[in-house]
Amino acid sequence: MSVANDAGGTRRVLVKGADGQRRTIRLGRGSLEVARQIDERVQALSVAVLTGTPTPHRVTEWLAALSDEYHGRVARTGLVAPRVKRETRTMAGLLEAFTEHLEANNGGRTYTHHARVKRTMLAMFGADTDPDTITPLDAERWRASLVASKYATPTVSKDVKTARQVFKYALKMDYTTNPRNPFADVTAGTMSNPDRAHFVKRETIAKAIEAAPNTHWRLLVSLARYGGLRIPSEIAAMEWGDIDFEGARLWIRSPKNKNHGDGGRWVPMFPELRTPLLDAFELAEDGEVLVFGGQRWSDSSNLRTQFKRILKWAGVTPWPRLFHNLRASRQTELAAEYPLATACAWIGNSRAVASGHYLQVTDADWMKATGQGVTECGARVSQNAAHRTATHDNAEQRKGAQPTRTPCLTVPGGAGRSCAEGAEVTPRGFEPRFPG
C-alpha cells in the first residue's frame, strides 16, 4: 500500500509518474478506506501508462467523475493529460452566438421575433446562467410564462420552436455538455391563427395603389398582392436582370429558402404587374442593378409603418398581418384558378404550408355555395324574409298544398338552368309525385 499519513490527519498517495519518478498525490483529510480505494486506482493507472497497456475501464470512469481539482492533482503526475479549462458559457452568450449564426447563413437577414425569444428566455433563466443547468422542467416553465403573458398560440408555437433551435445549435457547437435538448419535448402548438386571416379584395388594393406616393411603392404593393412576394426579403433581393419582359416572367430570389436548396423561383408577369414594372424600369438609372435600391426597402418595420400611412390616405382600414395577407390573398386566387401544385410553385411554399397558413375561404366562395345565380324559371324569386317567416308559421296549410314550381339553379360555369321552362319540380320536404 502506498498511502502515507501526515501530521494533522491528512493523507497522501505515492505513485510512479509517467517519467518513472516517484510522485505524490495529496488527498487531504479522509478515511483510510477511501484513501486505499484511490491508491488502488492510481497504481493501476500508473502500471497501464508505464507498460503501454489499456487503462482499466473502472479507472477511466473514476477519472471522468473526478472534480477538476482532484483531476488536476492526478494530472500533475503526468499519468493523465490535464483538462482543458472550459470557457465560461452563459445563456446571453449562447443566444448572441445563435443570432450571429443565423444572420451569417441568411445573407444578413435579421429575425425580429428572435429578439422576443431572447428577452423572455433571459428574463426566465438569467443572462449569466450556464446552459448546462437548463432542465426540461425549466423549459416547460418558460413556455408556461409565455402563455401567462397572453401571447397568441401561434406566437408561443413559433417561440418554442426557436428555443429548440437554440439548444440544437448549442449541442452541435458543443456549447453545452447536456446530451439532450431540454426543449425537445415541450409542446409547441399550432402556428395557424384563422382570426388573423384576411382576404384583401382587388378593389381595396386598387385604392392603396392609387394612394401610393411614388412608383416604387405602387410596384411594391402590386408585387405583394399580385405577385405573392415575401416583403421585404424578396423585393430587397430583386435585380433588373431578373425581370424578363419578353418572356413575361420574373425570377424571384428567395433568401429564406436558399439554405434548403431553393435559391429562387420563376413567377409569371401577371397583367397586374407589367405596368408597375415598366414604370419603375423607366425611372431606373443606367447601370442600376437593384429594383429596390437602398436600406429602407429591407426594413420590415419601416415598410409596415409606411404602408399603414398609405392605407390611411386611401381611406382603408389596415388588416392583420399586412404583407402576409396580401401574399395569402394571391395564393388563394391562384389556387382557385390553377392546380395547387402550380400555385405553390409560383408562391414559393409547400402544399402543407399553403393549406395551414395561406389558403382562405372568400366571400365569393360563400356566395357560390349558398346559391348565387338562383333564378325562377320565367320569374324572379322573392327573398323577402317576412314572407319566409309567414310561410313557416302556416306549416299546417303547407302540408296539403299542391307542389308548385321552384327556383332553378344556374351554376357558374355550368350549362345553364337546371329545369325547363314550366316544368313542375317537387319541392324539398314533399314525397315525389308519381303519375296516376
XYZ file of C-alpha atoms in Angstrom, residues 7 22 28 43 72 75 106 128 132 137 139 148 160 162 210 223 256 284 288 298 314 334 372 420 430:
25
model
C 0.726 15.270 10.639
C 8.035 8.889 -7.533
C -6.266 15.861 2.438
C -1.472 2.360 -9.071
C -5.557 18.283 -11.627
C -2.569 15.177 -13.900
C -29.039 34.005 -44.321
C -25.254 34.591 -16.710
C -25.922 23.153 -18.898
C -38.771 21.372 -16.276
C -38.213 24.693 -20.430
C -49.445 33.527 -18.841
C -40.933 27.200 -28.635
C -36.999 28.779 -31.936
C -53.707 54.768 -56.233
C -45.772 42.658 -56.222
C -35.430 32.423 -46.808
C -34.084 53.282 -63.242
C -28.639 50.280 -61.706
C -35.262 45.895 -46.437
C -56.681 55.630 -49.208
C -54.222 31.255 -57.881
C -75.569 32.856 -56.199
C -87.067 23.515 -68.172
C -92.583 16.562 -50.173
